[in-house]
Tab-separated table of C-alpha atoms and ligand atoms in Angstrom:
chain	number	residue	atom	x	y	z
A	22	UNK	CA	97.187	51.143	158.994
A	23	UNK	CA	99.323	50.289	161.615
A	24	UNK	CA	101.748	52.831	162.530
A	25	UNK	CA	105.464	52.096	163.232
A	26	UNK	CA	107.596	54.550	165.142
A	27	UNK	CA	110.149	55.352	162.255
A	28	UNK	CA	110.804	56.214	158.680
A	29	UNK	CA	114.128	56.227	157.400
A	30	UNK	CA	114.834	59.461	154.711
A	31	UNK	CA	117.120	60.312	152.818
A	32	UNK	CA	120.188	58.735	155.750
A	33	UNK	CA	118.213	59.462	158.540
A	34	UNK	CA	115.875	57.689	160.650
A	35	UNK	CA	112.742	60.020	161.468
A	36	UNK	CA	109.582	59.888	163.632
A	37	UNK	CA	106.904	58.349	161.179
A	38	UNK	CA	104.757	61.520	161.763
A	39	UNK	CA	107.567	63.642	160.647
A	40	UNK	CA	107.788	61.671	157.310
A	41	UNK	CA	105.989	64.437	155.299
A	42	UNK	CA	106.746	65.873	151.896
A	43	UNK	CA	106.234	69.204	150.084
A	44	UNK	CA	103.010	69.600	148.556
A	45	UNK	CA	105.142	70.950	144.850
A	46	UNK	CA	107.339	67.285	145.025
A	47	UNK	CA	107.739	66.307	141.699
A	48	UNK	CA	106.320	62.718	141.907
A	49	UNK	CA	102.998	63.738	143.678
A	50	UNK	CA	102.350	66.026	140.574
A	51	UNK	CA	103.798	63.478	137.826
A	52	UNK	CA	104.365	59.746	139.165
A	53	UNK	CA	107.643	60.164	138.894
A	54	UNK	CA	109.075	57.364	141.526
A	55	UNK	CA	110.065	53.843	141.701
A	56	UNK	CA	109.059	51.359	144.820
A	57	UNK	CA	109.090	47.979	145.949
A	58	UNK	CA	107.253	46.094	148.888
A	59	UNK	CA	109.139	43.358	150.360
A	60	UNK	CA	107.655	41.454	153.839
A	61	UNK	CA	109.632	40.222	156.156
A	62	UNK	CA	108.882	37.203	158.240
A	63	UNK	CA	109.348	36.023	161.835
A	64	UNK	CA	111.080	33.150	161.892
A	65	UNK	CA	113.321	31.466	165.174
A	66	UNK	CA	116.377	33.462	164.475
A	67	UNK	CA	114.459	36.880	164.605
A	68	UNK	CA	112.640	38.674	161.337
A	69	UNK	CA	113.841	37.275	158.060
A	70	UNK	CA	113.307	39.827	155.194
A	71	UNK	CA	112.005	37.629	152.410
A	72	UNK	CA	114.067	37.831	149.035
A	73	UNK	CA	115.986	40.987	149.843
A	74	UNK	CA	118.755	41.267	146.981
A	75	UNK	CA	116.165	40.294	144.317
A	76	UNK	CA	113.771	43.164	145.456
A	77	UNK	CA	116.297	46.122	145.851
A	78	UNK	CA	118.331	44.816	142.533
A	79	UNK	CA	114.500	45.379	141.113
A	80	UNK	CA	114.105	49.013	142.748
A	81	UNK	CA	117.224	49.411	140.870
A	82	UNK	CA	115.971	48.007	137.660
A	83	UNK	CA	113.142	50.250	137.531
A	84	UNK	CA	115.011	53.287	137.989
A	85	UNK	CA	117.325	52.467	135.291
A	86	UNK	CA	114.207	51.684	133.090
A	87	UNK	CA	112.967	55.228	134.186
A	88	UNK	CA	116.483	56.577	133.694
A	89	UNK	CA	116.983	57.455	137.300
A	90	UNK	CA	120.017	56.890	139.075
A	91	UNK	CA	119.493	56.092	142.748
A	92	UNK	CA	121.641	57.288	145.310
A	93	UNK	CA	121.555	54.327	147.119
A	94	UNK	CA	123.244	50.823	146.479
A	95	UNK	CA	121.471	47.619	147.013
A	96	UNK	CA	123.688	46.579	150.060
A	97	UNK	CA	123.362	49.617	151.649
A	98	UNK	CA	119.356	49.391	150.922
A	99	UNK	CA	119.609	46.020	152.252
A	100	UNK	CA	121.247	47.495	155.696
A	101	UNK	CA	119.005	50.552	156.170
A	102	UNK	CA	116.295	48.025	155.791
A	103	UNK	CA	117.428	45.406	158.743
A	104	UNK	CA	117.944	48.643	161.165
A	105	UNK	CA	115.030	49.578	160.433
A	106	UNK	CA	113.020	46.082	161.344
A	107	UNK	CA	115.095	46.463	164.802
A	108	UNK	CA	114.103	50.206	165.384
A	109	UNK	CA	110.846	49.554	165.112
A	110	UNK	CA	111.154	45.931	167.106
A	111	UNK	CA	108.833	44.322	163.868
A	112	UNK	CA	109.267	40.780	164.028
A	113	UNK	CA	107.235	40.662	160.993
A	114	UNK	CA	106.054	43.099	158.873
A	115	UNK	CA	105.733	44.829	155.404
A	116	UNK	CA	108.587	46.991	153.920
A	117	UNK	CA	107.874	49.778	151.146
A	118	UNK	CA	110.948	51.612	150.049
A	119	UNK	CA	110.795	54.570	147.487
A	120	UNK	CA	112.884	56.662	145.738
A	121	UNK	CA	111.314	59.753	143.752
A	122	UNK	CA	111.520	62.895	142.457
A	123	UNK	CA	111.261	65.433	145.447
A	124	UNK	CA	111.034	69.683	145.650
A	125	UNK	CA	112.874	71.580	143.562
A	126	UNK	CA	110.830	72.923	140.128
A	127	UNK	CA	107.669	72.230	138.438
A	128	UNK	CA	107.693	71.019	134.669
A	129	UNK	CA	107.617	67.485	133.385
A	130	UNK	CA	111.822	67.035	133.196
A	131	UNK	CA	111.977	65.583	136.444
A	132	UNK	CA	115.752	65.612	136.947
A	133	UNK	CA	116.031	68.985	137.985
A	134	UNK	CA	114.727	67.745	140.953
A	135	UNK	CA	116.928	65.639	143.971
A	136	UNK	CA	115.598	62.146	144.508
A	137	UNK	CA	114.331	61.464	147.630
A	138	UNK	CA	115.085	57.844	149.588
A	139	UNK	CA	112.643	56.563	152.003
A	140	UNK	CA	112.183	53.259	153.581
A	141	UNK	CA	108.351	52.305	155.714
A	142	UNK	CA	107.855	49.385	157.588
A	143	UNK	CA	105.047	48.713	159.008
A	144	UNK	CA	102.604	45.297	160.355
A	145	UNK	CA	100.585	44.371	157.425
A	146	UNK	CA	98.480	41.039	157.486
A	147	UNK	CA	96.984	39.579	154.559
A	148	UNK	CA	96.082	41.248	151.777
A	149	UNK	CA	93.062	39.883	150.389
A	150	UNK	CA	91.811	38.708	153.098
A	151	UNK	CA	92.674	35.647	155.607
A	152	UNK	CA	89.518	33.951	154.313
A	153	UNK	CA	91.037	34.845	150.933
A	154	UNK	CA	94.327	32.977	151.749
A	155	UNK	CA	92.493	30.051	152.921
A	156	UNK	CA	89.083	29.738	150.659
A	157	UNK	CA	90.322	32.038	147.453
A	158	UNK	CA	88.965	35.110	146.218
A	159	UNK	CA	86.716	35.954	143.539
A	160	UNK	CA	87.532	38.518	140.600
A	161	UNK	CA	86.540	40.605	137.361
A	162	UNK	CA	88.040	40.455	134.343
A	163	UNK	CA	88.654	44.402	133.917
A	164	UNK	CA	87.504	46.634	131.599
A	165	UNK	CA	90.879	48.679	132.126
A	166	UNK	CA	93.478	46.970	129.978
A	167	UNK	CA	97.057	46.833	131.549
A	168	UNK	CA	99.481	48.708	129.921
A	169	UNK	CA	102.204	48.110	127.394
A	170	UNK	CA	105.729	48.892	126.963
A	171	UNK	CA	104.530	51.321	124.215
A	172	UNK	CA	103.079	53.580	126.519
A	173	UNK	CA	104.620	53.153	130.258
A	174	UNK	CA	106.759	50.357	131.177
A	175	UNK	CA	105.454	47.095	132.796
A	176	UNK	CA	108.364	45.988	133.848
A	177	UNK	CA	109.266	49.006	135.971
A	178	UNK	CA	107.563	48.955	139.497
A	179	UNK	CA	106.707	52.764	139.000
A	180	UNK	CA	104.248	54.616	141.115
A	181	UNK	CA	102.726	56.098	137.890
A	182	UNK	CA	101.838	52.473	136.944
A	183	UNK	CA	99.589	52.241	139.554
A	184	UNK	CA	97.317	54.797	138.560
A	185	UNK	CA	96.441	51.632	136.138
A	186	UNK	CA	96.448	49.468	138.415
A	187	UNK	CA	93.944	51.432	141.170
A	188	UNK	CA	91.525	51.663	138.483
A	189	UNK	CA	91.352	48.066	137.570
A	190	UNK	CA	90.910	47.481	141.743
A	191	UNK	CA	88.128	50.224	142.202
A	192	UNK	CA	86.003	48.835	139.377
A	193	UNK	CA	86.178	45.702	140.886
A	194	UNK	CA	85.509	46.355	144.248
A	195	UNK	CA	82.644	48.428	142.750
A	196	UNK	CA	81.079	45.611	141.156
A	197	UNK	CA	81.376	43.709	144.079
A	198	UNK	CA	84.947	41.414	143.617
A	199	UNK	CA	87.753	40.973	145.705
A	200	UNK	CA	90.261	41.606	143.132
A	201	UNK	CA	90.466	42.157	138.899
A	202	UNK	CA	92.832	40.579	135.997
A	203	UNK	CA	93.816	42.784	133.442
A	204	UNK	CA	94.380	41.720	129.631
A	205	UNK	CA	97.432	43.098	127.638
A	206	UNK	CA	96.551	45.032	124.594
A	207	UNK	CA	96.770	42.366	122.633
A	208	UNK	CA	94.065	40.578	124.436
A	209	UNK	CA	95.677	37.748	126.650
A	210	UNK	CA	96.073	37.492	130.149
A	211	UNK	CA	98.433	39.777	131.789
A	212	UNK	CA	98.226	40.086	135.479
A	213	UNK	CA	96.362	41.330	138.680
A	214	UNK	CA	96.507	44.977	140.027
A	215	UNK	CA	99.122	44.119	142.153
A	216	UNK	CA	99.763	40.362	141.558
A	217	UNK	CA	101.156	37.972	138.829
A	218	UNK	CA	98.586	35.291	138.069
A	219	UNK	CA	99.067	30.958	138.062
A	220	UNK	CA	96.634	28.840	135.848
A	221	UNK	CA	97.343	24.974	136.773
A	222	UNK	CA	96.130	22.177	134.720
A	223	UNK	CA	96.506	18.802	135.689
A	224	UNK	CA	100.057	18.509	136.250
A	225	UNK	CA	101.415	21.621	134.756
A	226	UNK	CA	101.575	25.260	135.534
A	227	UNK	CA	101.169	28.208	133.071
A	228	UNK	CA	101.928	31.643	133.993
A	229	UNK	CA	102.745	34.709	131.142
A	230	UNK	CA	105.858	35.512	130.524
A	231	UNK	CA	107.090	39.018	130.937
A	232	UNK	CA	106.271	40.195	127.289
A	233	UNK	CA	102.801	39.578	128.092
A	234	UNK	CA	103.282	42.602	130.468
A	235	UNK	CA	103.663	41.018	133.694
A	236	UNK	CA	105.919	43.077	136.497
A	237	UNK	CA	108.762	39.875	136.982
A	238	UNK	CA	107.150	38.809	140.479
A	239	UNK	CA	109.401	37.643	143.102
A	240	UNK	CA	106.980	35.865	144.659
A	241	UNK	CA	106.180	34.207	141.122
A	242	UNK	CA	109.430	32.733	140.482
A	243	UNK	CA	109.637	31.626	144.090
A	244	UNK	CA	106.108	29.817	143.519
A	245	UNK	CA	107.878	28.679	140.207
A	246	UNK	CA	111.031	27.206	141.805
A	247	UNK	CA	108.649	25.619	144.410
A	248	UNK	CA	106.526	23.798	141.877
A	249	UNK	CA	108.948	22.441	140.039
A	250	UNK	CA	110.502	21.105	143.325
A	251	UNK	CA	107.081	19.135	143.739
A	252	UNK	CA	107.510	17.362	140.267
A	253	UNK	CA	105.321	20.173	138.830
A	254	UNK	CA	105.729	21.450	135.608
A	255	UNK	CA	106.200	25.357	134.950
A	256	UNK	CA	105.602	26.718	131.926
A	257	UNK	CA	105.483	31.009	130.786
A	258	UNK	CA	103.294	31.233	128.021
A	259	UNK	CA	100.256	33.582	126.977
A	260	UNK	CA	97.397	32.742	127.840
A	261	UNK	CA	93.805	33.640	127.295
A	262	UNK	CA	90.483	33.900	129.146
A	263	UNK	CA	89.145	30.994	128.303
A	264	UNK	CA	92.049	29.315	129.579
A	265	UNK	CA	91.503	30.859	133.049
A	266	UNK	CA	87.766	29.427	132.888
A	267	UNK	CA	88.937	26.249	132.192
A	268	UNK	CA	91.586	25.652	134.578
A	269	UNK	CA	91.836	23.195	137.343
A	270	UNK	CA	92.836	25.510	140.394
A	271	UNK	CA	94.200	29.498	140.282
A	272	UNK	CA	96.185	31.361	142.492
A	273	UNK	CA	97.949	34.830	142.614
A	274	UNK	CA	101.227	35.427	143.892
A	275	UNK	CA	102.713	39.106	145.394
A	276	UNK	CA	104.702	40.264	148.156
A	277	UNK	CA	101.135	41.688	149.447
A	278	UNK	CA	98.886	38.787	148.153
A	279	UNK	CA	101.378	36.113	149.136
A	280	UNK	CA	99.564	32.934	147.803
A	281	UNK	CA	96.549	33.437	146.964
A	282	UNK	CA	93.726	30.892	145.345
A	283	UNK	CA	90.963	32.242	143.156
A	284	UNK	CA	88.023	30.182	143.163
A	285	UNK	CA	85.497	32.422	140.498
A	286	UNK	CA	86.195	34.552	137.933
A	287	UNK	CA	82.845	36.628	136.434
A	288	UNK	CA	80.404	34.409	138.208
A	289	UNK	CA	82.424	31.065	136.844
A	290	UNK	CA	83.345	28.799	139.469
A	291	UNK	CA	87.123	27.701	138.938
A	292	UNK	CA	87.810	23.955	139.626
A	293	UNK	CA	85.946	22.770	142.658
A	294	UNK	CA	85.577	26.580	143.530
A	295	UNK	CA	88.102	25.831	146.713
A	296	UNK	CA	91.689	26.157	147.428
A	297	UNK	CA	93.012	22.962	145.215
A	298	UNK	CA	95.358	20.451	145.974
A	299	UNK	CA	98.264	22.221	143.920
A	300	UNK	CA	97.608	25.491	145.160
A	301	UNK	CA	97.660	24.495	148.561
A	302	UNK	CA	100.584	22.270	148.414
A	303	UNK	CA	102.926	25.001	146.999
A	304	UNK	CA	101.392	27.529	149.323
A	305	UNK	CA	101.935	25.151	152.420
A	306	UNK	CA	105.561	25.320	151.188
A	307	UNK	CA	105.935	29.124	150.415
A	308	UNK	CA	104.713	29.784	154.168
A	309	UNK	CA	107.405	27.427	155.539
A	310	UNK	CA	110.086	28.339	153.341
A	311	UNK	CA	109.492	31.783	154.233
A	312	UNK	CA	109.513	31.253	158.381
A	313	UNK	CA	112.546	29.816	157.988
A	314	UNK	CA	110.982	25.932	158.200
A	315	UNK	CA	113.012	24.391	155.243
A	316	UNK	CA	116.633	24.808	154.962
A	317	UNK	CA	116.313	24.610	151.199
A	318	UNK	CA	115.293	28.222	150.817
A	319	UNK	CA	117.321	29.394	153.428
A	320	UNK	CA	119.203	31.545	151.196
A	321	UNK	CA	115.676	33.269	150.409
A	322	UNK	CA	116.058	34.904	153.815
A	323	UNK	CA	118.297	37.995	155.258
A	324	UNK	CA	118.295	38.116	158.976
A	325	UNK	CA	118.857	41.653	160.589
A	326	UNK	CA	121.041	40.540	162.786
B	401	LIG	N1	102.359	42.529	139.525
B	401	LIG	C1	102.170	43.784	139.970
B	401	LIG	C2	101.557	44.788	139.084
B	401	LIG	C3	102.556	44.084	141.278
B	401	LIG	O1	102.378	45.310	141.729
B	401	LIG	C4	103.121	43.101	142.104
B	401	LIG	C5	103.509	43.413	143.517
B	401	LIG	C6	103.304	41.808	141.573
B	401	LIG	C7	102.918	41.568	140.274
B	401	LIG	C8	103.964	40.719	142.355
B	401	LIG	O2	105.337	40.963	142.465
B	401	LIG	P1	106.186	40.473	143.726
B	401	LIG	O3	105.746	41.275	144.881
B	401	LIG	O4	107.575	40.717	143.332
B	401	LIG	O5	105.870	39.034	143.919
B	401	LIG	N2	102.662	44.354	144.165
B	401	LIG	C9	103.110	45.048	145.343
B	401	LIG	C10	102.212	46.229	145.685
B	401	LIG	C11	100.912	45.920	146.308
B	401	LIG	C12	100.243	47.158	146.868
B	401	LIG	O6	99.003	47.105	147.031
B	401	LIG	O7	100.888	48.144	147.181
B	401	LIG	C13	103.294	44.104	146.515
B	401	LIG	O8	102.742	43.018	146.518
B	401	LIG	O9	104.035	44.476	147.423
């Protein structure tokens, strides 16, 4: 990965090789932390960090799911964040704040423990792939099963979560896919490793809702919002496999994965087995919205200066 030359901690911005942590911290032992990963773009007024309020009021929902209470507000967050982007002259460039459960005792009750603050950001280009972003990816249904609210919380963008989620992306990889979807336990489509999935047909756009154990992307309901601006219509309901087989086009959305198509799922090609018209239309407008392009979405964007 590319390195940047600070990390901010806990108030203080340090070198990024001085970012370490104690080898007893709470969270490396027991997941105990919340994150987010926000991008930031370069537009003509300098980087634009892409949905900013929505993804530290989430940082903040997750703690409160995990019954955490951050020492950090969301404005201040917000601040730390655009320094940051200066310090380390990024004029684009992926953000990854965390707060968790640092060095203090051993034991499962994490709150004996101080939480720990730290904001990375680094360059980071596509995630699956610029061939991905262009041709769409192909992916495996999973044989891990995402989890429920009955056993850790969906909703939450918790690093324990992801423990899930790594599986579901080894196997894959293994079995030579870009990317898996994982079901819900009760058997319908829930989301990718790391992004929330889109299943158009013809003129309409389904995507699960949340109580089919989908994180609440913020690159989803941006996709959403830009749909429906195109006359599309957008729809949250459960879905199942079959549904993904049948579907005109695909695409995933995350702060990582952007917009991505999907063009095979389990040897199946989806649609034409290409980027479709929909897909690329809404992406075309997600990647202008977020340079700044379209006054519209301005108010998507917070400038550091
Ligand atoms: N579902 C999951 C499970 C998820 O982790 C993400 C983001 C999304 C949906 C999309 O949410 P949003 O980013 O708000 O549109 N995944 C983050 C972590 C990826 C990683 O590899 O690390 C991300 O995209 O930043």
């Amino acid at each position: 990965m590319k390195e940047s030359k600070y990390i901010w901690k806990n108030g203080n911005f340090i070198n990024w090789q001085d970012a370490t942590t104690h080898v007893l911290t709470h969270a490396l032992h027991y997941g105990t932390g919340v994150f987010e990963g926000i991008r930031a773009y370069q537009t003509p007024q300098g980087p634009a960090i892409f949905k900013a309020q929505e993804h530290y009021k989430r940082l903040h929902d997750s703690a409160k799911i995990y019954g955490m209470t951050l020492t950090y507000s969301v404005d201040e967050l917000i601040d730390v964040t655009k320094e940051l982007l200066t310090k380390n002259e990024l004029s684009s460039g992926y953000i990854r704040p965390l707060a968790y459960y640092g060095y203090k005792v051993m034991g499962l009750n994490p709150r004996p423990n101080p939480i720990d603050t730290i904001i990375a950001a680094w360059e980071w280009g596509t995630y699956l792939g610029d061939e991905g972003i262009e041709k769409g990816i192909r992916c495996k249904m999973s044989s891990w099963t995402r989890l429920d609210s009955r056993i850790m919380p969906p909703l939450a963008k918790a690093t324990a979560n992801y423990a899930n989620s790594a599986l579901a992306k080894m196997e894959a990889l293994d079995c030579g896919y870009d990317e898996a979807i994982l079901l819900n336990s009760n058997g319908t489509i829930a989301e990718g490793p790391g992004e929330n999935i889109f299943v158009i047909v013809g003129n309409t756009i389904y995507t699960p809702p949340a109580s089919d154990c989908a994180l609440m992307g913020i690159t989803a309901k941006s996709a959403a919002t830009i749909a429906e601006d195109l006359g599309y219509k957008v729809v949250y309901k459960s879905l199942i496999r079959d549904e993904l087989f049948l579907a005109d086009e695909l695409f995933f959305t995350g702060t990582a994965a952007e917009i991505t198509p999907i063009r095979e799922i389990d040897g199946r090609q989806i649609g034409n087995g290409k980027r479709g018209p929909v897909t690329e239309a809404i992406q075309t407008t997600f990647f202008k919205a977020v340079k700044g392009e379209l006054s519209q979405y301005k108010n998507w964007l917070t400038y550091c200066k």
